[in-house]
Coordinates of N, CA and C and ligand atoms in Angstrom, one line a residue:
M291 N 132.8 185.3 194.6 CA 132.3 186.6 194.0 C 133.4 187.2 193.1
S292 N 133.1 187.6 191.9 CA 134.2 188.2 191.0 C 134.4 189.7 191.5
T293 N 135.3 190.3 191.1 CA 135.6 191.8 191.5 C 134.8 192.6 190.5
P294 N 134.3 193.7 191.0 CA 133.5 194.5 190.0 C 134.3 195.1 188.8
G295 N 133.8 195.3 187.7 CA 134.6 195.7 186.6 C 135.0 197.2 186.7
R296 N 135.9 197.5 186.0 CA 136.5 198.9 186.1 C 136.4 199.5 184.8
F297 N 136.2 200.8 184.7 CA 136.0 201.5 183.5 C 136.9 202.7 183.3
I298 N 137.8 202.5 182.2 CA 138.9 203.5 182.1 C 138.7 204.1 180.8
A299 N 138.7 205.5 180.7 CA 138.7 206.1 179.4 C 140.0 206.8 179.2
F300 N 140.3 206.8 177.8 CA 141.4 207.5 177.4 C 141.0 208.7 176.7
E301 N 141.5 209.8 177.0 CA 141.1 211.2 176.5 C 142.2 212.0 176.0
G302 N 142.1 212.9 175.2 CA 143.2 213.9 174.7 C 142.9 214.4 173.4
G303 N 143.8 215.1 172.8 CA 143.6 215.6 171.4 C 144.1 214.6 170.4
E304 N 144.0 215.0 169.3 CA 144.4 214.1 168.1 C 145.9 213.7 168.1
G305 N 146.3 212.4 167.8 CA 147.7 212.1 167.8 C 148.3 211.9 169.1
A306 N 147.7 211.9 170.2 CA 148.4 211.7 171.4 C 148.8 210.3 171.8
G307 N 148.3 209.3 170.9 CA 148.7 208.0 171.2 C 147.7 207.2 172.2
K308 N 146.4 207.6 172.1 CA 145.5 207.0 172.9 C 145.2 205.4 172.7
S309 N 145.2 205.2 171.3 CA 144.7 203.8 171.1 C 145.9 202.9 171.3
T310 N 147.1 203.4 171.0 CA 148.3 202.5 171.4 C 148.3 202.3 172.9
Q311 N 148.2 203.2 173.7 CA 148.3 203.2 175.0 C 147.2 202.4 175.6
G312 N 146.1 202.4 175.1 CA 144.9 201.6 175.5 C 145.2 200.2 175.4
R313 N 145.8 199.8 174.1 CA 146.2 198.5 173.9 C 147.2 198.0 174.8
L314 N 148.2 198.8 175.1 CA 149.3 198.4 176.1 C 148.7 198.2 177.6
L315 N 147.9 199.0 177.8 CA 147.2 198.8 179.3 C 146.4 197.6 179.4
A316 N 145.6 197.3 178.2 CA 144.9 196.0 178.1 C 145.8 194.9 178.3
E317 N 146.9 194.8 177.6 CA 147.9 193.8 177.7 C 148.3 193.6 179.2
A318 N 148.6 194.8 179.7 CA 149.1 194.6 181.1 C 148.2 194.0 182.1
L319 N 146.9 194.4 182.0 CA 145.7 194.0 182.8 C 145.6 192.5 182.5
R320 N 145.6 192.1 181.2 CA 145.3 190.7 181.0 C 146.4 189.9 181.6
A321 N 147.8 190.4 181.5 CA 148.7 189.6 182.1 C 148.6 189.5 183.6
R322 N 147.8 190.3 184.2 CA 147.5 190.0 185.6 C 146.1 189.2 185.9
G323 N 145.7 188.6 184.8 CA 144.6 187.7 184.9 C 143.2 188.5 184.8
L324 N 143.2 189.6 184.4 CA 141.9 190.3 184.3 C 141.3 190.2 183.0
S325 N 140.0 190.2 182.8 CA 139.3 190.2 181.6 C 139.1 191.7 181.1
V326 N 139.4 191.9 179.8 CA 139.5 193.4 179.4 C 138.8 193.5 178.2
V327 N 137.9 194.4 178.0 CA 137.3 194.8 176.6 C 137.9 196.0 176.2
V328 N 138.4 196.2 175.1 CA 138.8 197.3 174.5 C 137.9 197.9 173.5
T329 N 137.5 199.2 173.5 CA 136.6 199.7 172.6 C 136.9 201.2 172.4
R330 N 136.0 201.7 171.5 CA 136.2 203.2 171.2 C 135.0 204.0 170.8
E331 N 135.2 205.3 171.0 CA 134.0 206.2 170.5 C 134.5 207.3 169.6
P332 N 133.7 207.6 168.7 CA 132.4 207.1 168.4 C 132.5 205.8 167.9
G333 N 131.6 204.8 168.3 CA 131.8 203.5 167.8 C 131.7 202.4 168.9
G334 N 132.1 201.2 168.6 CA 132.1 200.2 169.6 C 131.0 199.1 169.5
T335 N 129.9 199.6 168.9 CA 128.9 198.5 168.5 C 128.4 198.8 167.0
P336 N 127.7 197.9 166.5 CA 127.4 198.1 165.1 C 126.6 199.3 164.9
G337 N 125.5 199.6 165.8 CA 124.8 200.8 165.7 C 125.8 202.1 165.9
A338 N 126.5 202.1 166.8 CA 127.4 203.3 167.0 C 128.4 203.4 166.0
E339 N 128.8 202.3 165.4 CA 129.8 202.5 164.2 C 129.1 203.1 163.0
A340 N 127.8 202.8 162.8 CA 127.0 203.4 161.7 C 127.0 204.9 161.9
I341 N 126.8 205.2 163.2 CA 126.7 206.8 163.5 C 128.0 207.3 163.3
R342 N 129.0 206.6 163.7 CA 130.4 207.2 163.5 C 130.7 207.5 162.0
A343 N 130.2 206.7 161.0 CA 130.4 207.1 159.6 C 129.7 208.4 159.2
L344 N 128.5 208.6 159.9 CA 127.8 209.8 159.6 C 128.4 211.0 160.3
L345 N 129.1 210.8 161.3 CA 129.7 212.0 162.0 C 131.0 212.4 161.3
L346 N 131.8 211.4 161.0 CA 133.2 211.7 160.5 C 133.2 212.0 159.0
D347 N 132.2 211.5 158.4 CA 132.1 211.8 156.8 C 130.6 212.2 156.5
P348 N 130.3 213.4 156.9 CA 128.8 213.8 156.9 C 128.3 213.7 155.4
P349 N 127.2 213.1 155.1 CA 126.5 213.2 153.8 C 126.1 214.5 153.7
G350 N 126.2 215.2 152.6 CA 125.7 216.6 152.4 C 126.3 217.5 153.2
E351 N 125.6 218.6 153.7 CA 126.2 219.8 154.4 C 126.7 219.2 155.8
A352 N 127.6 220.0 156.4 CA 128.1 219.7 157.7 C 126.9 219.7 158.7
W353 N 127.0 218.8 159.8 CA 126.0 218.8 160.8 C 125.8 220.1 161.4
P354 N 124.7 220.7 161.7 CA 124.6 221.7 162.7 C 125.1 221.1 164.1
S355 N 125.7 222.2 164.9 CA 126.4 221.7 166.1 C 125.6 220.9 167.0
Q356 N 124.3 221.3 167.0 CA 123.4 220.6 168.0 C 123.2 219.2 167.6
A357 N 123.0 219.0 166.2 CA 122.7 217.6 165.6 C 124.0 216.7 165.9
E358 N 125.2 217.4 165.7 CA 126.4 216.7 166.0 C 126.4 216.1 167.3
A359 N 126.2 217.0 168.4 CA 126.2 216.6 169.7 C 125.0 215.4 170.0
L360 N 124.0 215.5 169.3 CA 122.9 214.5 169.6 C 123.4 213.2 169.0
L361 N 124.2 213.2 167.9 CA 124.5 212.0 167.3 C 125.6 211.4 168.1
F362 N 126.5 212.2 168.6 CA 127.6 211.5 169.4 C 126.9 210.9 170.7
A363 N 125.8 211.7 171.2 CA 125.2 211.1 172.4 C 124.5 209.8 172.1
A364 N 123.8 209.8 170.8 CA 123.1 208.5 170.6 C 124.0 207.3 170.4
A365 N 125.1 207.7 169.7 CA 126.1 206.6 169.6 C 126.5 206.1 170.9
R366 N 126.8 207.0 171.9 CA 127.3 206.6 173.1 C 126.1 205.8 173.9
A367 N 124.9 206.2 173.7 CA 123.8 205.5 174.3 C 123.7 204.0 174.0
D368 N 123.9 203.8 172.7 CA 124.0 202.4 172.2 C 125.1 201.7 172.8
H369 N 126.3 202.3 172.8 CA 127.6 201.6 173.2 C 127.5 201.3 174.6
V370 N 127.0 202.2 175.4 CA 126.7 202.0 177.0 C 125.7 200.8 177.1
A371 N 124.7 200.9 176.5 CA 123.7 199.9 176.7 C 124.1 198.4 176.2
H372 N 124.8 198.4 175.0 CA 124.9 197.1 174.4 C 126.3 196.5 174.7
L373 N 127.2 197.4 175.1 CA 128.5 196.8 175.2 C 129.1 197.2 176.6
I374 N 129.1 198.4 177.1 CA 130.0 198.7 178.3 C 129.3 198.3 179.6
R375 N 128.0 198.6 179.6 CA 127.4 198.1 181.0 C 127.4 196.7 181.1
P376 N 127.0 195.9 180.0 CA 127.1 194.5 180.2 C 128.4 194.0 180.6
A377 N 129.5 194.6 179.9 CA 130.8 194.1 180.3 C 131.2 194.5 181.7
L378 N 130.7 195.7 182.3 CA 131.1 196.0 183.8 C 130.3 195.0 184.6
A379 N 129.1 194.6 184.2 CA 128.3 193.8 185.0 C 128.8 192.4 185.1
R380 N 129.5 191.9 184.1 CA 130.3 190.6 184.1 C 131.5 190.8 184.9
G381 N 131.9 191.9 185.3 CA 133.3 192.0 186.0 C 134.5 192.4 185.1
D382 N 134.2 192.5 183.9 CA 135.3 193.0 182.9 C 135.9 194.3 183.2
W383 N 137.0 194.6 182.8 CA 137.5 195.9 182.7 C 137.2 196.5 181.3
V384 N 136.7 197.6 181.2 CA 136.6 198.2 179.9 C 137.6 199.4 179.7
I385 N 138.2 199.4 178.6 CA 139.1 200.5 178.2 C 138.5 201.2 177.0
C386 N 138.2 202.3 177.0 CA 137.5 203.1 175.9 C 138.4 204.1 175.4
D387 N 138.6 204.1 174.2 CA 139.4 205.3 173.4 C 138.4 206.5 173.2
R388 N 138.3 207.4 174.1 CA 137.5 208.5 174.2 C 136.0 208.1 174.8
F389 N 135.3 209.1 175.6 CA 134.1 208.8 176.0 C 133.5 210.2 176.2
V390 N 132.5 210.4 177.2 CA 131.8 211.5 177.1 C 132.6 212.9 177.3
D391 N 133.7 212.8 177.9 CA 134.6 214.0 178.0 C 135.0 214.6 176.8
S392 N 135.1 213.6 175.7 CA 135.4 214.3 174.3 C 134.2 215.0 173.9
S393 N 133.1 214.7 174.2 CA 131.8 215.6 173.8 C 131.9 216.8 174.6
R394 N 132.2 216.7 175.9 CA 132.3 218.0 176.6 C 133.3 218.8 176.0
A395 N 134.6 218.3 175.8 CA 135.6 219.3 175.2 C 135.4 219.7 173.7
Y396 N 134.8 218.8 172.8 CA 134.7 219.2 171.5 C 133.5 219.9 171.2
Q397 N 132.3 219.2 171.5 CA 131.0 220.0 171.3 C 130.6 221.0 172.4
G398 N 131.0 220.7 173.5 CA 130.6 221.6 174.6 C 131.5 222.6 174.6
G399 N 132.8 222.5 174.7 CA 133.8 223.5 174.7 C 134.3 224.2 173.5
A400 N 135.0 223.5 172.6 CA 135.5 224.2 171.3 C 134.2 224.4 170.4
G401 N 133.2 223.6 170.4 CA 132.1 223.8 169.6 C 131.0 224.9 170.1
G402 N 131.2 225.2 171.4 CA 130.4 226.4 172.0 C 129.0 226.0 172.5
L403 N 128.6 224.7 172.5 CA 127.3 224.4 173.1 C 127.2 224.4 174.7
G404 N 128.5 224.3 175.3 CA 128.5 224.5 176.8 C 128.3 223.2 177.4
D405 N 128.9 223.1 178.6 CA 129.0 221.8 179.4 C 127.5 221.3 179.8
P406 N 126.7 222.3 180.4 CA 125.3 221.7 180.9 C 124.5 221.1 179.7
A407 N 124.6 221.5 178.5 CA 123.9 220.8 177.5 C 124.4 219.4 177.1
I408 N 125.8 219.2 177.1 CA 126.3 218.0 177.0 C 126.1 217.1 178.2
T409 N 126.3 217.6 179.4 CA 125.9 216.7 180.6 C 124.4 216.2 180.5
A410 N 123.6 217.1 180.2 CA 122.2 216.6 180.1 C 121.9 215.7 179.1
L411 N 122.6 215.8 177.8 CA 122.4 214.7 176.9 C 122.9 213.3 177.5
H412 N 123.9 213.5 178.2 CA 124.7 212.2 178.7 C 123.7 211.6 179.8
A413 N 123.2 212.5 180.5 CA 122.2 212.0 181.7 C 121.0 211.2 181.0
F414 N 120.5 211.9 179.9 CA 119.3 211.3 179.3 C 119.8 210.0 178.6
G415 N 120.8 210.0 177.8 CA 121.2 209.0 176.9 C 121.8 207.7 177.6
S416 N 122.7 208.0 178.6 CA 123.5 207.0 179.3 C 123.4 207.0 180.6
D417 N 122.5 207.7 181.3 CA 122.2 207.6 182.7 C 123.4 208.2 183.4
G418 N 124.1 209.0 182.7 CA 125.2 209.8 183.4 C 126.5 208.9 183.6
L419 N 126.7 207.6 183.1 CA 127.6 206.7 183.5 C 129.1 207.6 183.4
R420 N 129.9 207.3 184.4 CA 131.3 208.0 184.4 C 132.2 206.9 184.4
P421 N 133.4 207.1 183.8 CA 134.5 206.2 183.9 C 134.9 206.3 185.4
D422 N 135.6 205.1 185.9 CA 136.3 205.2 187.1 C 137.6 205.9 187.1
R423 N 138.1 206.1 186.0 CA 139.4 207.0 186.0 C 139.4 207.4 184.4
V424 N 139.7 208.6 184.2 CA 139.9 209.2 182.8 C 141.4 209.3 182.8
I425 N 142.1 208.7 181.8 CA 143.5 209.0 181.5 C 143.6 210.1 180.4
L426 N 144.0 211.2 180.8 CA 144.1 212.4 180.0 C 145.6 212.4 179.4
L427 N 145.8 212.1 178.1 CA 147.1 212.2 177.6 C 147.4 213.5 177.1
E428 N 148.4 214.2 177.6 CA 148.6 215.7 177.2 C 150.0 215.8 176.7
G429 N 150.2 216.7 175.7 CA 151.6 216.8 175.2 C 151.7 218.2 174.6
D430 N 153.0 218.5 174.3 CA 153.0 219.9 173.5 C 152.5 219.8 172.2
E431 N 151.8 220.9 171.8 CA 151.0 220.7 170.6 C 152.0 220.5 169.2
I432 N 153.1 221.0 169.2 CA 153.9 220.8 168.2 C 154.5 219.4 168.0
A433 N 154.9 218.8 169.1 CA 155.2 217.4 169.0 C 154.0 216.5 168.6
L434 N 152.9 216.8 169.1 CA 151.6 216.1 168.8 C 151.4 216.2 167.3
S435 N 151.4 217.5 166.7 CA 151.0 217.5 165.3 C 152.0 216.9 164.4
A436 N 153.3 216.8 164.9 CA 154.4 216.2 164.1 C 153.9 214.5 164.1
R437 N 153.5 214.1 165.1 CA 153.2 212.7 165.3 C 151.9 212.3 164.3
L438 N 151.0 213.5 164.3 CA 149.7 213.3 163.7 C 150.1 213.3 162.1
E439 N 151.0 214.2 161.7 CA 151.4 214.2 160.3 C 152.0 213.0 159.8
A440 N 152.9 212.4 160.7 CA 153.8 211.2 160.4 C 152.6 210.0 160.1
R441 N 151.5 210.1 160.9 CA 150.5 209.1 160.8 C 149.9 209.1 159.3
G442 N 149.8 210.1 158.8 CA 149.3 210.4 157.4 C 147.8 210.2 157.3
G443 N 147.4 210.2 156.1 CA 145.8 210.1 155.9 C 145.2 211.4 155.9
A444 N 144.0 211.4 155.3 CA 143.1 212.5 155.1 C 142.6 212.8 156.6
A445 N 142.4 214.0 156.9 CA 141.7 214.4 158.3 C 140.2 214.2 158.1
D446 N 139.6 213.6 159.1 CA 138.1 213.6 159.0 C 137.6 214.9 159.3
A447 N 136.1 215.0 159.4 CA 135.6 216.2 159.4 C 135.7 216.9 160.8
I448 N 136.2 216.3 161.8 CA 136.5 217.0 163.1 C 138.1 217.2 163.2
E449 N 138.7 216.3 162.9 CA 140.2 216.4 162.9 C 140.7 217.5 162.1
G450 N 140.0 217.7 160.9 CA 140.3 218.9 160.0 C 139.9 220.3 160.4
R451 N 139.4 220.4 161.6 CA 139.0 221.8 162.0 C 140.2 222.5 162.4
P452 N 140.0 223.9 162.4 CA 141.3 224.8 162.5 C 142.0 224.7 164.0
A453 N 143.3 224.9 163.9 CA 144.2 224.8 165.1 C 143.5 225.4 166.4
E454 N 142.7 226.5 166.1 CA 142.1 227.3 167.2 C 141.1 226.4 167.9
Y455 N 140.2 225.6 167.1 CA 139.4 224.6 167.6 C 140.1 223.6 168.6
H456 N 141.2 223.1 168.1 CA 141.8 222.1 168.7 C 142.6 222.5 170.0
R457 N 142.9 224.0 169.9 CA 143.5 224.5 171.2 C 142.5 224.6 172.1
A458 N 141.2 224.8 171.8 CA 140.0 225.0 172.8 C 139.7 223.7 173.4
V459 N 139.8 222.6 172.4 CA 139.7 221.3 173.0 C 140.6 221.0 174.1
A460 N 142.0 221.2 173.9 CA 142.9 220.8 174.9 C 142.6 221.7 176.2
A461 N 142.3 223.0 176.0 CA 142.1 223.7 177.1 C 140.9 223.3 178.1
A462 N 139.8 222.9 177.3 CA 138.7 222.1 178.0 C 139.0 220.9 178.7
F463 N 139.7 220.1 178.1 CA 140.3 218.9 178.9 C 140.9 219.2 180.1
R464 N 141.9 220.2 180.1 CA 142.8 220.6 181.2 C 141.9 221.2 182.3
A465 N 140.7 221.9 181.9 CA 139.9 222.5 182.8 C 139.1 221.4 183.6
F466 N 138.6 220.4 182.8 CA 137.9 219.2 183.4 C 138.8 218.5 184.4
A467 N 140.1 218.2 184.1 CA 140.9 217.6 185.0 C 141.2 218.3 186.2
E468 N 141.4 219.7 186.1 CA 141.5 220.5 187.2 C 140.5 220.6 188.2
A469 N 139.3 220.5 187.6 CA 138.1 220.4 188.5 C 137.8 219.1 189.1
D470 N 138.4 218.1 188.7 CA 138.1 216.8 189.1 C 139.4 215.9 189.3
P471 N 140.4 216.2 190.1 CA 141.6 215.6 190.3 C 141.6 214.2 190.6
E472 N 140.4 213.6 191.2 CA 140.2 212.2 191.6 C 139.9 211.4 190.4
G473 N 139.0 212.0 189.5 CA 138.5 211.4 188.3 C 139.5 211.2 187.2
F474 N 140.3 212.2 187.1 CA 141.3 212.4 185.9 C 142.7 212.1 186.5
A475 N 143.5 211.4 185.6 CA 144.9 211.3 185.7 C 145.5 212.1 184.6
R476 N 146.3 213.1 184.8 CA 146.8 213.9 183.7 C 148.3 213.2 183.4
I477 N 148.4 212.6 182.2 CA 149.5 211.9 181.9 C 150.4 212.7 180.7
D478 N 151.7 212.9 181.0 CA 152.6 213.6 180.0 C 152.8 212.5 178.9
A479 N 152.2 212.8 177.7 CA 152.2 211.9 176.6 C 153.5 211.9 175.8
I480 N 154.5 212.8 176.2 CA 155.7 212.9 175.4 C 156.8 211.9 176.1
G481 N 157.4 211.0 175.1 CA 158.3 210.1 175.7 C 158.2 208.8 175.0
T482 N 158.9 207.8 175.3 CA 158.7 206.5 174.7 C 157.5 205.9 175.0
Q483 N 156.9 205.0 174.2 CA 155.8 204.1 174.5 C 155.8 203.6 175.9
A484 N 157.1 203.0 176.2 CA 157.2 202.3 177.5 C 157.1 203.4 178.5
D485 N 157.8 204.5 178.4 CA 157.6 205.5 179.5 C 156.2 205.9 179.8
V486 N 155.5 206.2 178.7 CA 154.0 206.7 178.8 C 153.2 205.6 179.4
H487 N 153.5 204.4 179.0 CA 152.7 203.1 179.7 C 152.9 203.1 181.1
A488 N 154.1 203.2 181.6 CA 154.5 203.1 182.9 C 153.8 204.1 183.8
R489 N 153.7 205.5 183.2 CA 153.0 206.5 183.9 C 151.5 206.2 184.0
I490 N 151.0 205.6 182.9 CA 149.6 205.1 183.0 C 149.3 204.1 184.1
L491 N 150.1 203.0 184.0 CA 149.9 202.1 185.1 C 150.0 202.6 186.3
A492 N 150.9 203.5 186.7 CA 151.1 204.0 188.1 C 149.7 204.8 188.4
A493 N 149.0 205.4 187.4 CA 147.9 206.2 187.5 C 146.6 205.4 187.8
I494 N 146.7 204.0 187.6 CA 145.5 203.2 187.8 C 145.6 202.1 188.9
V495 N 146.8 202.1 189.4 CA 147.3 201.0 190.3 C 146.3 200.8 191.4
D496 N 145.7 201.9 192.0 CA 144.9 201.9 193.0 C 143.6 201.2 192.7
L497 N 143.2 201.2 191.4 CA 141.9 200.4 191.1 C 142.1 198.9 190.9
L498 N 143.3 198.5 190.9 CA 143.6 196.9 190.7 C 143.0 196.2 191.8
P499 N 142.4 195.0 191.6 CA 141.9 194.2 192.8 C 143.0 193.6 193.7
Ligands
LIG767 P1 139.1 209.2 165.7 O1 139.6 208.7 164.4 O2 138.7 208.2 166.8 O3 140.2 210.2 166.4 P2 141.4 210.1 167.4 O4 142.2 208.9 166.7 O5 142.1 211.4 167.4 O6 140.8 209.5 168.6 O7 137.9 210.2 165.5 C1 137.1 210.7 166.5 C2 137.0 212.2 166.3 O8 135.7 212.4 166.8 C3 138.0 213.0 166.8 O9 138.3 214.1 166.0 C4 137.4 213.5 168.1 C5 135.9 213.6 167.7 N1 134.9 213.3 168.9 C6 134.0 214.4 169.3 O10 134.2 215.4 168.6 N2 133.1 214.1 170.2 C7 133.1 213.0 170.9 O11 132.3 212.7 171.8 C8 133.9 211.9 170.6 C9 133.9 210.5 171.1 C10 134.9 212.0 169.4

């Protein structure tokens, strides 16, 4: 019998190093002989990637906030049904760059729709699937915005929102982690890649077979 798959989500604001750290964790798990799928949201499947384009570069006027939340939930439902659940059923580990807590923090918190609405959409769309552990990368905003600027490129429709919106996102993530200390690992994202990676490994070691 193979061991059950595990589902790890990386969360945090923009520029916190989620995708780099996700890749480093995947390499470390593969080195232990585990089968790992790395994916991201919004996206991860052809259908969800098509919705991603609609969300990050809206045609016409900006989406009303309810439509935005529905599109994120629709993309997630496709991703969960076609990629995440089948991978977990095979016994793979899934590492996902952002998941439902991004919708809770961005659309529910900063966007003002509230947590019950987002949780209800997730219950309907994805049967309420939760990660086994959420790695929340936290850092001071000045250091993170410097990292973001160094990365360059034009901001997408959500990244380009005012600093106040992004502060509300960070506060929402913090509140979720405080309310569920078992489900979330708060990781200090300031430091070398190797330092941050070591903190993340220590935060998931109890899930290893
Ligand atoms: P992405 O380029 O993946 O951002 P990052 O590199 O910071 O992770 O773009 C995703 C954007 O979409 C990001 O601004 C966060 C936002 N987002 C939401 O608002 N709600 C969600 O449910 C998800 C998954 C992402």
